[in-house]
Coordinates of C-alpha atoms and ligand atoms in Angstrom, one line a residue:
X10 CA -10.1 -32.6 18.7
X11 CA -8.6 -30.1 16.3
X12 CA -8.7 -31.8 12.9
X13 CA -7.5 -29.7 10.0
X14 CA -10.1 -27.9 8.0
X15 CA -9.6 -29.1 4.4
X16 CA -9.8 -26.5 1.6
X17 CA -9.6 -27.3 -2.1
X18 CA -9.0 -24.7 -4.8
X19 CA -10.0 -25.8 -8.3
X20 CA -8.7 -23.6 -11.1
X21 CA -10.0 -26.2 -13.5
X22 CA -12.2 -24.0 -15.9
X23 CA -10.1 -20.9 -16.5
X24 CA -12.2 -19.8 -19.5
X25 CA -15.2 -19.4 -17.2
X26 CA -13.3 -17.0 -14.8
X27 CA -14.8 -19.0 -12.0
X28 CA -12.9 -20.8 -9.3
X29 CA -14.5 -23.7 -7.4
X30 CA -13.5 -23.5 -3.7
X31 CA -14.3 -26.4 -1.4
X32 CA -14.2 -26.6 2.4
X33 CA -14.5 -29.9 4.1
X34 CA -15.2 -30.2 7.9
X35 CA -14.7 -33.6 9.5
X36 CA -17.1 -32.9 12.4
X37 CA -19.6 -30.1 11.6
X38 CA -21.2 -28.3 14.4
X39 CA -24.1 -30.3 15.8
X40 CA -26.6 -27.4 15.5
X41 CA -25.6 -26.6 11.9
X42 CA -22.2 -25.4 10.7
X43 CA -21.8 -21.7 9.9
X44 CA -19.5 -20.3 7.3
X45 CA -18.6 -16.6 6.5
X46 CA -16.5 -15.0 3.8
X47 CA -14.4 -12.0 4.9
X48 CA -15.6 -8.5 4.1
X49 CA -12.0 -7.1 3.7
X50 CA -8.5 -8.2 3.2
X51 CA -5.9 -7.1 5.8
X52 CA -3.6 -4.3 4.4
X53 CA -6.4 -2.7 2.3
X54 CA -8.7 -0.8 4.7
X55 CA -12.0 -0.9 2.8
X56 CA -15.0 -3.1 3.2
X57 CA -15.0 -5.0 -0.1
X58 CA -17.7 -7.6 0.5
X59 CA -16.0 -10.4 -1.3
X60 CA -19.2 -12.5 -1.0
X61 CA -20.7 -10.5 -3.8
X62 CA -18.6 -12.7 -6.2
X63 CA -20.0 -15.9 -4.9
X64 CA -22.4 -17.4 -7.5
X65 CA -23.4 -20.6 -5.7
X66 CA -22.9 -22.1 -2.3
X67 CA -23.8 -25.8 -2.0
X68 CA -23.2 -28.5 0.6
X69 CA -23.2 -32.2 0.9
X70 CA -22.8 -34.6 3.9
X71 CA -20.6 -37.6 4.5
X72 CA -22.8 -39.8 2.3
X73 CA -22.7 -37.3 -0.6
X74 CA -26.3 -36.3 0.0
X75 CA -27.2 -32.6 -0.4
X76 CA -27.5 -30.5 2.8
X77 CA -29.8 -27.5 3.0
X78 CA -28.1 -24.2 3.2
X79 CA -29.6 -20.9 4.6
X80 CA -28.0 -17.6 3.8
X81 CA -27.7 -15.7 7.1
X82 CA -26.4 -12.4 5.9
X83 CA -24.6 -10.8 3.0
X84 CA -21.5 -12.9 3.7
X85 CA -22.8 -15.8 5.9
X86 CA -24.2 -19.3 5.3
X87 CA -25.6 -21.9 7.7
X88 CA -25.8 -25.6 6.8
X89 CA -28.5 -27.9 8.2
X90 CA -27.2 -30.3 10.9
X91 CA -25.7 -33.3 9.2
X92 CA -23.4 -36.2 9.6
X93 CA -19.7 -35.4 8.7
X94 CA -17.7 -34.9 6.9
X95 CA -19.6 -31.8 5.6
X96 CA -18.3 -30.4 2.3
X97 CA -19.4 -27.0 1.0
X98 CA -18.6 -25.8 -2.5
X99 CA -18.4 -22.2 -3.6
X100 CA -18.4 -21.0 -7.2
X101 CA -16.7 -17.7 -7.3
X102 CA -16.3 -15.2 -10.1
X103 CA -12.7 -14.0 -10.3
X104 CA -11.8 -11.2 -12.7
X105 CA -10.2 -8.5 -10.6
X106 CA -6.6 -7.7 -11.7
X107 CA -5.7 -6.0 -8.4
X108 CA -3.6 -7.6 -5.7
X109 CA -6.7 -7.7 -3.3
X110 CA -9.1 -10.3 -4.8
X111 CA -8.7 -13.0 -7.4
X112 CA -8.3 -13.6 -11.1
X113 CA -8.8 -16.6 -13.4
X114 CA -8.5 -16.7 -17.1
X115 CA -6.6 -18.8 -19.7
X116 CA -3.3 -16.9 -19.0
X117 CA -3.2 -17.0 -15.2
X118 CA -4.8 -17.9 -11.9
X119 CA -4.4 -15.7 -8.9
X120 CA -6.1 -16.1 -5.5
X121 CA -6.3 -14.4 -2.2
X122 CA -8.0 -16.7 0.4
X123 CA -10.1 -13.9 1.7
X124 CA -12.0 -13.9 -1.6
X125 CA -12.4 -17.6 -1.9
X126 CA -12.1 -19.6 1.4
X127 CA -15.1 -19.4 3.8
X128 CA -14.2 -19.2 7.5
X129 CA -15.7 -21.2 10.3
X130 CA -16.3 -18.6 13.0
X131 CA -16.3 -21.2 15.8
X132 CA -13.0 -22.8 14.6
X133 CA -10.8 -19.8 14.0
X134 CA -7.7 -21.5 15.4
X135 CA -8.0 -24.8 13.6
X136 CA -5.1 -25.8 11.4
X137 CA -5.9 -25.7 7.6
X138 CA -4.9 -27.7 4.6
X139 CA -5.2 -26.6 1.0
X140 CA -5.2 -28.7 -2.1
X141 CA -4.5 -26.8 -5.3
X142 CA -5.9 -28.4 -8.5
X143 CA -4.6 -27.2 -11.8
X144 CA -6.5 -27.2 -15.1
X145 CA -5.9 -30.1 -17.5
X146 CA -4.7 -29.9 -21.1
X147 CA -1.9 -28.7 -23.4
X148 CA -2.7 -25.0 -22.8
X149 CA -1.9 -25.3 -19.2
X150 CA 1.0 -27.7 -19.3
X151 CA 3.4 -24.9 -18.3
X152 CA 1.4 -23.7 -15.3
X153 CA 3.1 -23.9 -11.9
X154 CA 2.0 -22.8 -8.4
X155 CA 3.8 -20.2 -6.3
X156 CA 2.7 -19.5 -2.7
X157 CA 4.1 -18.8 0.7
X158 CA 2.1 -21.8 2.1
X159 CA 4.1 -24.8 3.3
X160 CA 4.0 -27.6 0.8
X161 CA 3.0 -31.0 2.3
X162 CA 2.7 -33.2 -0.8
X163 CA 3.0 -31.4 -4.1
X164 CA 4.2 -32.5 -7.5
X165 CA 6.9 -30.8 -9.6
X166 CA 4.5 -28.1 -10.7
X167 CA 3.3 -27.3 -7.2
X168 CA -0.1 -28.9 -7.5
X169 CA -1.2 -30.8 -4.4
X170 CA -1.4 -30.3 -0.7
X171 CA -0.3 -27.3 1.4
X172 CA -0.6 -26.6 5.1
X173 CA -1.4 -23.5 7.1
X174 CA -1.2 -23.2 10.9
X175 CA -4.7 -21.5 10.9
X176 CA -7.1 -19.5 8.8
X177 CA -5.0 -16.3 9.3
X178 CA -2.0 -18.0 7.7
X179 CA -4.2 -19.6 4.9
X180 CA -5.5 -16.3 3.7
X181 CA -2.2 -14.4 4.3
X182 CA -0.6 -16.5 1.5
X183 CA -1.8 -15.4 -2.0
X184 CA -1.4 -18.0 -4.7
X185 CA 0.0 -17.3 -8.2
X186 CA -0.5 -20.0 -10.8
X187 CA 0.7 -19.7 -14.4
X188 CA 3.6 -20.0 -16.7
X189 CA 5.7 -17.4 -14.9
X190 CA 9.3 -16.3 -14.9
X191 CA 11.4 -17.0 -11.8
X192 CA 14.5 -16.0 -10.0
X193 CA 16.1 -16.8 -6.6
X194 CA 18.5 -15.2 -4.2
X195 CA 19.6 -15.5 -0.6
X196 CA 19.5 -12.6 1.9
X197 CA 21.1 -13.2 5.3
X198 CA 20.8 -16.9 4.7
X199 CA 17.1 -16.8 3.9
X200 CA 16.0 -18.1 0.5
X201 CA 14.0 -15.5 -1.5
X202 CA 12.1 -16.1 -4.8
X203 CA 10.8 -13.7 -7.4
X204 CA 7.9 -14.9 -9.6
X205 CA 6.8 -12.7 -12.5
X206 CA 3.6 -13.3 -14.3
X207 CA 2.4 -11.4 -17.4
X208 CA 4.2 -11.0 -20.7
X209 CA 7.5 -9.1 -20.2
X210 CA 11.2 -9.2 -20.6
X211 CA 13.2 -8.6 -17.5
X212 CA 16.8 -8.8 -16.3
X213 CA 16.2 -11.3 -13.6
X214 CA 19.8 -11.4 -12.4
X215 CA 19.9 -7.7 -11.9
X216 CA 16.6 -7.7 -10.1
X217 CA 17.7 -10.5 -7.8
X218 CA 21.0 -8.7 -7.1
X219 CA 19.3 -5.4 -6.3
X220 CA 16.6 -6.9 -4.1
X221 CA 19.2 -8.9 -2.2
X222 CA 20.7 -5.6 -1.1
X223 CA 17.4 -4.2 0.0
X224 CA 16.3 -7.3 1.8
X225 CA 19.6 -7.8 3.6
X226 CA 19.6 -4.2 4.8
X227 CA 16.1 -4.6 6.2
X228 CA 16.8 -7.9 8.0
X229 CA 19.9 -6.3 9.5
X230 CA 17.9 -3.3 10.6
X231 CA 15.5 -5.4 12.6
X232 CA 18.2 -7.9 13.6
X233 CA 18.9 -11.4 12.4
X234 CA 17.4 -13.9 12.1
X235 CA 14.7 -12.9 9.7
X236 CA 11.2 -13.8 11.1
X237 CA 10.4 -16.0 8.0
X238 CA 12.0 -19.1 6.6
X239 CA 11.5 -18.0 3.0
X240 CA 10.1 -15.0 1.2
X241 CA 8.3 -14.7 -2.1
X242 CA 7.8 -11.7 -4.3
X243 CA 4.7 -12.4 -6.6
X244 CA 4.8 -9.8 -9.4
X245 CA 2.2 -9.3 -12.1
X246 CA 3.5 -7.2 -15.0
X247 CA 0.9 -5.3 -17.0
X248 CA 0.9 -2.4 -19.5
X249 CA 0.1 0.2 -16.9
X250 CA -0.5 -0.5 -13.2
X251 CA 0.9 -0.1 -9.7
X252 CA 0.0 -1.6 -6.4
X253 CA 1.2 -4.0 -3.7
X254 CA -0.2 -5.9 -0.7
X255 CA 1.9 -7.1 2.2
X256 CA 1.9 -10.5 3.7
X257 CA 4.0 -12.3 6.4
X258 CA 6.3 -14.2 4.0
X259 CA 5.3 -12.9 0.6
X260 CA 3.9 -9.9 -1.2
X261 CA 1.7 -9.4 -4.2
X262 CA 2.8 -6.7 -6.6
X263 CA 1.3 -5.1 -9.7
X264 CA 3.7 -3.1 -11.9
X265 CA 4.1 -1.7 -15.3
X266 CA 6.2 -4.0 -17.4
X267 CA 8.4 -1.0 -18.5
X268 CA 9.3 -0.5 -14.8
X269 CA 11.1 -3.8 -14.7
X270 CA 14.9 -3.8 -15.5
X271 CA 15.5 -4.6 -19.1
X272 CA 18.2 -7.0 -20.3
X273 CA 21.3 -5.1 -21.4
X274 CA 20.3 -1.8 -19.7
X275 CA 22.3 -0.6 -16.8
X276 CA 20.8 2.8 -15.8
X277 CA 18.4 3.1 -12.9
X278 CA 15.2 4.5 -14.6
X279 CA 12.6 6.3 -12.6
X280 CA 10.3 3.4 -13.3
X281 CA 12.7 0.8 -12.0
X282 CA 13.5 2.9 -8.9
X283 CA 9.7 3.1 -8.3
X284 CA 9.4 -0.7 -8.6
X285 CA 12.3 -1.2 -6.2
X286 CA 10.7 1.2 -3.8
X287 CA 7.4 -0.8 -3.9
X288 CA 9.3 -4.0 -3.2
X289 CA 11.1 -2.4 -0.4
X290 CA 7.8 -1.0 1.0
X291 CA 6.0 -4.3 1.1
X292 CA 9.1 -6.2 2.4
X293 CA 9.3 -3.7 5.3
X294 CA 5.7 -4.5 6.1
X295 CA 6.8 -8.2 6.8
X296 CA 7.8 -6.6 10.2
X297 CA 5.9 -3.4 10.4
X298 CA 2.1 -4.2 10.3
X299 CA 2.3 -7.9 9.7
X300 CA 4.1 -8.7 12.9
X301 CA 4.4 -5.4 14.7
X302 CA 0.7 -4.7 14.4
X303 CA -1.9 -2.6 16.2
X304 CA -3.7 -4.3 19.1
X305 CA -6.8 -3.4 17.0
X306 CA -5.7 -6.1 14.4
X307 CA -4.9 -8.7 17.0
X308 CA -6.8 -10.8 16.0
X309 CA -8.2 -9.4 12.7
X310 CA -12.0 -9.1 12.6
X311 CA -12.6 -10.1 9.0
X312 CA -16.3 -9.1 8.9
X313 CA -16.1 -5.4 9.8
X314 CA -13.9 -2.3 10.1
X315 CA -10.9 -2.7 12.5
X316 CA -10.3 0.8 13.8
X317 CA -6.9 2.2 14.8
X318 CA -5.4 5.6 14.9
X319 CA -2.0 4.1 14.1
X320 CA -2.0 3.5 10.4
X321 CA 0.2 6.6 10.0
X322 CA 2.9 4.6 11.8
X323 CA 2.3 1.3 10.0
X324 CA 2.0 2.9 6.5
X325 CA 3.9 6.2 7.1
X326 CA 7.0 4.8 8.8
X327 CA 7.0 2.0 6.1
X328 CA 6.8 4.7 3.4
X329 CA 9.6 6.6 5.0
X330 CA 11.9 3.5 5.1
X331 CA 11.0 2.2 1.6
X332 CA 13.1 4.7 -0.3
X333 CA 15.5 5.2 2.7
X334 CA 16.5 1.5 2.4
X335 CA 17.2 2.0 -1.3
X336 CA 19.6 4.8 -0.2
X337 CA 21.2 2.9 2.6
X338 CA 21.8 -0.1 0.4
X339 CA 23.5 2.1 -2.1
X340 CA 20.9 1.7 -4.9
X341 CA 20.2 5.4 -5.1
X342 CA 22.4 8.4 -4.1
X343 CA 21.7 11.0 -1.5
X344 CA 20.5 13.6 -4.2
X345 CA 18.0 11.0 -5.6
X346 CA 16.7 10.3 -2.1
X347 CA 16.3 14.0 -1.3
X348 CA 14.3 14.4 -4.5
X349 CA 12.0 11.6 -3.5
X350 CA 11.6 13.2 -0.1
X351 CA 10.8 16.6 -1.7
X352 CA 8.1 14.9 -3.9
X353 CA 6.5 13.4 -0.8
X354 CA 6.5 16.7 1.1
X355 CA 5.1 18.4 -2.0
X356 CA 2.1 16.0 -2.0
X357 CA 1.4 16.9 1.6
X358 CA 1.9 20.7 1.2
X359 CA -0.4 20.8 -1.8
X360 CA -3.4 19.4 0.2
X361 CA -5.5 21.9 2.2
X362 CA -6.9 18.8 3.9
X363 CA -3.7 18.6 6.0
X364 CA -5.1 21.5 8.1
X365 CA -8.5 19.8 8.6
X366 CA -7.5 16.2 9.5
X367 CA -4.6 14.8 11.5
X368 CA -2.8 11.6 10.5
X369 CA -4.4 9.9 13.6
X370 CA -7.9 10.9 12.3
X371 CA -7.0 9.9 8.8
X372 CA -5.9 6.5 10.1
X373 CA -9.1 6.0 12.0
X374 CA -11.3 7.0 9.1
X375 CA -9.3 5.2 6.4
X376 CA -12.3 3.0 5.7
X377 CA -14.6 5.8 4.7
X378 CA -12.3 8.6 3.6
X379 CA -8.8 7.8 2.4
X380 CA -10.0 4.6 0.7
X381 CA -13.0 6.3 -0.8
X382 CA -11.8 9.5 -2.3
X383 CA -14.2 12.0 -3.8
X384 CA -14.3 15.6 -5.1
X385 CA -13.7 17.1 -1.6
X386 CA -10.9 14.7 -0.6
X387 CA -8.1 17.3 -1.1
X388 CA -9.9 19.7 1.3
X389 CA -10.9 17.2 3.9
X390 CA -8.3 14.4 4.0
X391 CA -4.6 14.1 4.6
X392 CA -2.8 11.0 3.5
X393 CA -1.5 8.9 6.4
X394 CA 1.1 7.5 3.9
X395 CA 2.6 10.8 2.7
X396 CA 2.2 12.9 5.9
X397 CA 2.9 9.7 7.9
X398 CA 6.2 9.4 6.1
X399 CA 7.0 13.0 7.0
X400 CA 6.0 12.4 10.7
X401 CA 8.4 9.4 10.6
X402 CA 11.1 11.7 9.3
X403 CA 10.4 14.3 11.9
X404 CA 10.4 11.6 14.7
X405 CA 13.6 10.2 13.4
X406 CA 15.4 13.5 13.4
X407 CA 13.9 14.5 16.8
X408 CA 15.1 11.2 18.4
X409 CA 18.5 11.8 16.9
X410 CA 18.6 15.4 18.2
X411 CA 17.4 14.6 21.7
X412 CA 19.7 11.7 22.1
X413 CA 22.7 13.5 20.6
X414 CA 22.8 10.9 17.8
X415 CA 22.7 7.8 20.0
X416 CA 19.1 6.9 19.2
X417 CA 17.0 7.0 16.1
X418 CA 13.9 5.7 14.5
X419 CA 15.9 2.5 13.8
X420 CA 16.0 1.9 17.5
X421 CA 12.3 2.5 17.8
X422 CA 11.6 -0.1 15.1
X423 CA 13.9 -2.6 16.8
X424 CA 12.2 -1.9 20.2
X425 CA 8.7 -2.4 18.6
X426 CA 9.9 -5.6 17.1
X427 CA 11.4 -6.9 20.4
X428 CA 8.6 -5.6 22.6
X429 CA 5.6 -6.5 20.5
X430 CA 6.2 -8.1 17.1
X431 CA 8.5 -10.9 18.1
X432 CA 6.2 -11.9 20.9
X433 CA 3.0 -11.7 18.9
X434 CA 1.6 -8.9 21.1
X435 CA -0.5 -6.1 19.5
X436 CA 0.8 -2.5 19.9
X437 CA -1.6 -0.4 22.0
X438 CA -2.8 2.9 20.7
X439 CA -0.4 4.8 22.9
X440 CA 2.4 2.2 22.4
X441 CA 4.4 4.1 19.8
X442 CA 4.5 7.3 21.7
X443 CA 5.5 5.7 25.0
X444 CA 8.2 3.7 23.4
X445 CA 9.5 6.7 21.6
X446 CA 9.5 8.7 24.8
X447 CA 11.4 5.9 26.5
X448 CA 14.1 6.1 23.8
X449 CA 14.2 9.9 23.9
X450 CA 14.6 9.8 27.7
X451 CA 11.8 12.4 28.0
X452 CA 8.1 12.8 27.2
X453 CA 7.2 13.4 23.6
X454 CA 3.7 14.6 24.3
X455 CA 4.2 17.9 22.6
X456 CA 5.6 16.2 19.5
X457 CA 2.8 13.7 19.2
X458 CA 0.1 16.3 19.9
X459 CA 1.4 18.6 17.2
X460 CA 2.6 16.1 14.5
X461 CA 0.3 13.1 14.9
X462 CA -2.9 14.6 16.4
X463 CA -2.4 18.2 15.1
X464 CA -3.1 19.8 11.8
X465 CA -0.3 22.3 11.6
X466 CA 2.7 22.0 9.2
X467 CA 5.5 19.8 10.4
X468 CA 8.7 21.6 11.6
X469 CA 10.8 20.0 8.8
X470 CA 12.8 23.1 7.9
X471 CA 14.3 23.3 11.4
X472 CA 14.9 19.6 11.8
X473 CA 16.6 19.2 8.4
X474 CA 18.8 22.3 9.1
X475 CA 20.4 20.4 11.9
X476 CA 21.5 17.8 9.3
X477 CA 22.9 20.4 6.9
X478 CA 19.8 20.4 4.6
X479 CA 17.7 23.3 3.4
X480 CA 13.9 22.9 3.1
X481 CA 12.6 25.2 0.3
X482 CA 9.2 26.1 -1.0
X483 CA 8.3 27.5 -4.4
X484 CA 5.2 27.8 -6.6
X485 CA 4.3 24.9 -8.8
X486 CA 5.2 25.0 -12.5
X487 CA 2.2 23.2 -13.9
X488 CA 0.4 20.0 -13.4
X489 CA 3.4 17.8 -14.2
X490 CA 5.6 19.5 -11.6
X491 CA 5.9 16.9 -8.8
X492 CA 8.3 19.0 -6.8
X493 CA 11.6 17.6 -5.3
X494 CA 13.8 19.8 -7.5
X495 CA 14.5 23.4 -8.1
X496 CA 12.0 25.2 -10.5
X497 CA 13.0 26.6 -13.8
X498 CA 11.8 30.0 -12.7
X499 CA 9.2 30.1 -15.5
X500 CA 6.5 28.8 -13.3
X501 CA 2.9 30.0 -13.2
X502 CA 2.3 33.2 -11.2
X503 CA -1.4 32.8 -10.7
X504 CA -3.7 30.3 -9.1
X505 CA -7.4 29.7 -9.8
X506 CA -7.8 27.4 -6.8
X507 CA -9.0 24.4 -8.8
X508 CA -7.8 21.1 -10.2
X509 CA -9.0 19.9 -13.5
X510 CA -9.1 16.6 -15.4
X511 CA -9.5 15.8 -19.1
X512 CA -12.7 13.9 -19.8
X513 CA -12.5 13.1 -23.5
X514 CA -12.0 16.6 -25.1
X515 CA -13.7 18.3 -22.2
X516 CA -11.8 20.1 -19.4
X517 CA -13.7 19.2 -16.2
X518 CA -13.3 20.6 -12.7
X519 CA -12.1 17.7 -10.5
X520 CA -11.5 19.6 -7.2
X521 CA -12.3 23.1 -6.0
X522 CA -9.9 24.0 -3.2
X523 CA -11.0 25.5 0.0
X524 CA -10.5 29.3 0.3
X525 CA -9.4 29.7 -3.3
X526 CA -10.7 31.9 -6.2
X527 CA -12.7 29.1 -7.8
X528 CA -14.6 28.4 -4.6
X529 CA -15.3 32.1 -4.1
X530 CA -16.6 32.3 -7.6
X531 CA -19.0 29.4 -7.0
X532 CA -17.4 26.7 -9.2
X533 CA -18.1 23.1 -8.4
X534 CA -16.5 19.7 -9.1
X535 CA -18.0 18.4 -12.3
X536 CA -18.3 21.8 -14.1
X537 CA -17.1 21.7 -17.7
X538 CA -15.0 24.7 -18.5
X539 CA -15.6 26.2 -21.9
X540 CA -14.4 29.8 -22.1
X541 CA -12.0 32.1 -20.4
X542 CA -12.6 35.9 -21.0
X543 CA -14.4 35.1 -24.2
X544 CA -11.9 32.6 -25.6
X545 CA -12.5 28.9 -25.9
X546 CA -10.8 27.0 -23.1
X547 CA -8.0 24.8 -24.5
X548 CA -8.4 21.5 -22.6
X549 CA -4.7 20.8 -22.8
X550 CA -3.5 24.4 -22.7
X551 CA -5.7 25.9 -19.9
X552 CA -2.7 26.4 -17.6
X553 CA -0.9 28.4 -20.3
X554 CA -4.1 30.4 -20.9
X555 CA -4.3 31.3 -17.2
X556 CA -0.6 32.0 -17.1
X557 CA -1.1 35.1 -19.3
X558 CA -2.7 36.9 -16.3
X559 CA -1.1 38.5 -13.2
X560 CA -2.2 37.9 -9.6
X561 CA -5.2 40.0 -8.8
X562 CA -6.5 39.9 -12.4
X563 CA -10.3 39.6 -12.8
X564 CA -11.4 37.1 -15.4
X565 CA -14.6 35.4 -16.4
X566 CA -14.9 31.7 -16.8
X567 CA -17.8 30.1 -18.6
X568 CA -18.8 26.6 -17.8
X569 CA -21.5 24.1 -18.0
X570 CA -23.1 22.7 -14.8
X571 CA -25.0 19.7 -16.1
X572 CA -26.4 21.3 -19.3
X573 CA -26.8 24.8 -17.9
X574 CA -24.3 27.5 -19.0
X575 CA -22.9 29.5 -16.0
X576 CA -20.7 32.5 -15.6
X577 CA -18.0 32.6 -12.9
X578 CA -16.2 35.9 -12.2
X579 CA -12.9 35.1 -10.8
X580 CA -10.2 37.1 -9.1
X581 CA -6.9 35.2 -9.7
X582 CA -4.6 34.7 -6.7
X583 CA -0.9 34.5 -6.6
X584 CA 0.3 31.0 -7.0
X585 CA 1.0 29.5 -3.5
X586 CA 4.4 28.3 -2.5
X587 CA 3.4 24.6 -2.2
X588 CA 6.2 22.8 -3.9
X589 CA 9.0 21.4 -1.8
X590 CA 12.6 20.8 -2.7
X591 CA 15.4 20.0 -0.3
X592 CA 19.1 20.7 -0.9
X593 CA 22.4 20.3 0.9
X594 CA 23.4 23.5 2.7
X595 CA 26.9 24.5 1.5
X596 CA 27.3 26.4 4.7
X597 CA 26.6 23.4 6.9
X598 CA 29.2 22.8 9.7
X599 CA 31.1 19.6 10.1
X600 CA 28.9 18.3 12.9
X601 CA 25.8 18.7 10.8
X602 CA 27.5 16.8 7.9
X603 CA 28.5 14.1 10.3
X604 CA 24.9 13.8 11.6
X605 CA 23.7 13.5 8.0
X606 CA 26.2 10.9 7.1
X607 CA 25.1 8.8 10.1
X608 CA 21.5 9.2 9.0
X609 CA 21.8 8.9 5.2
X610 CA 25.1 7.3 4.5
X611 CA 25.4 3.8 3.1
X612 CA 26.5 2.6 6.5
X613 CA 23.4 4.1 8.1
X614 CA 22.2 0.7 9.2
X615 CA 23.7 0.1 12.5
X616 CA 23.8 -3.4 13.8
X617 CA 20.8 -4.1 16.1
Ligands
LIG727 ZN1 2.0 -0.2 2.8

């Protein structure tokens, strides 16, 4: 028999920041039932060892008598053989504001199942039920439950019983509980809801209107009907924060409250555009990575690293489309999109690590490198998000060129959906290349060897020129220069080959870049800079101090390593041209303009 595994989430003592989580098994394994708590949450590729937050794990049998529990590893428990139903109870500390774990206090309860619900390794496919229990009392009278799980028997506030087809679905549906704001809209006939927790004011009508455009454009890109019956945006607004995690019919987002659209304001602020881009990104994942997913994630192994060289496609292609869908749905204009693209390219061009690690390697090593950055990260690591987005751009423009405009990355995404995602099949490690080659009508081995497995710079200038765009490079104009636009011409001329960070009133070396003057002089991350040519280093004005010199100038930096004063003779280099901006070419011919319109126009989403 396959009786449902019954979970209960008790948010009944918010002031303790501890959830109680119960799991009841009608017929426990005869030789003793095992339970494990996941070590990671899909979408965030780092071993997080959620079991570290478990304070107590107790068990009782069908008569309510205690059952002996043996810990079998850092995240595993075995109960002594007993008569069912076996019920285990976990007390779990929950005070992580991120979208990856859980939170419980007197303002809000938030839960990801991977942090709270133990898995039965021998019953992975069993259906699950979840009962959500709210705290009592006046303080919590306004609390309601929002989740992508299917309600079976719930009251007006959403307390009660929910169903999940299996453990995967149970832990893929985060739960937001509190006195939140709420809006609804329909996209391509599918009901969507926005739930916003945290103190904030927001123009819910405008947000719903804008998201409807983005969601409709994405559903049409992959082809109707949408693969979910409803979709939920769970938003937590804070003073300062940013993050998102994708799920099959919902997403959890963390944003700065100032990034939400304000009542009475009509302009598209940078913050609101960033928030819309985040929503667009996680929504695109409902297809790309949650359904079109690597074979390595099919099924997920919740206890250890799941290795794939394809994260560049799942995160990079998604990053390419997030802002592109804002453009295609008319929320931003072409100039704004080109600026965002230039900023992404700038992040890539500024990292020497792009010549050391390919996006395929970065994908594979995400667990130990990209997710665990340190002082050497800029030299050793390339972002499979940022460079992955540029690879997606290059692949899109290559497919358009080879097919004379009859095929594009849109077709590749639709083919991946039809061939793999819709059928629940994992994408093999060579699946994207072979499908792209099929669409191109010729092998793309050279493209993939260079762009995905290689470490050279991408041929963006040439590809963009075919669409009437000019790819330009210039030196950075200070730490606040994110690229994406023309410089003022007043930029710094010299480069010391280091990046600094303010630590209190100290200027500390954060990164020493490979091959630069600082490395040659022996500087190290962590050094505190105190003097430049006999003058005190101004922690907030160091760039200006350096800017007084010309390339080739020899200077002396004084700094502390630990508590030892050190001298560093430095020969300043010319500032590298590592800042990208992309502009329309006024000389472009009509065909190039037509190609650009087909790609970036508001009608760019062709029916699938
Ligand atoms: Zn993502």
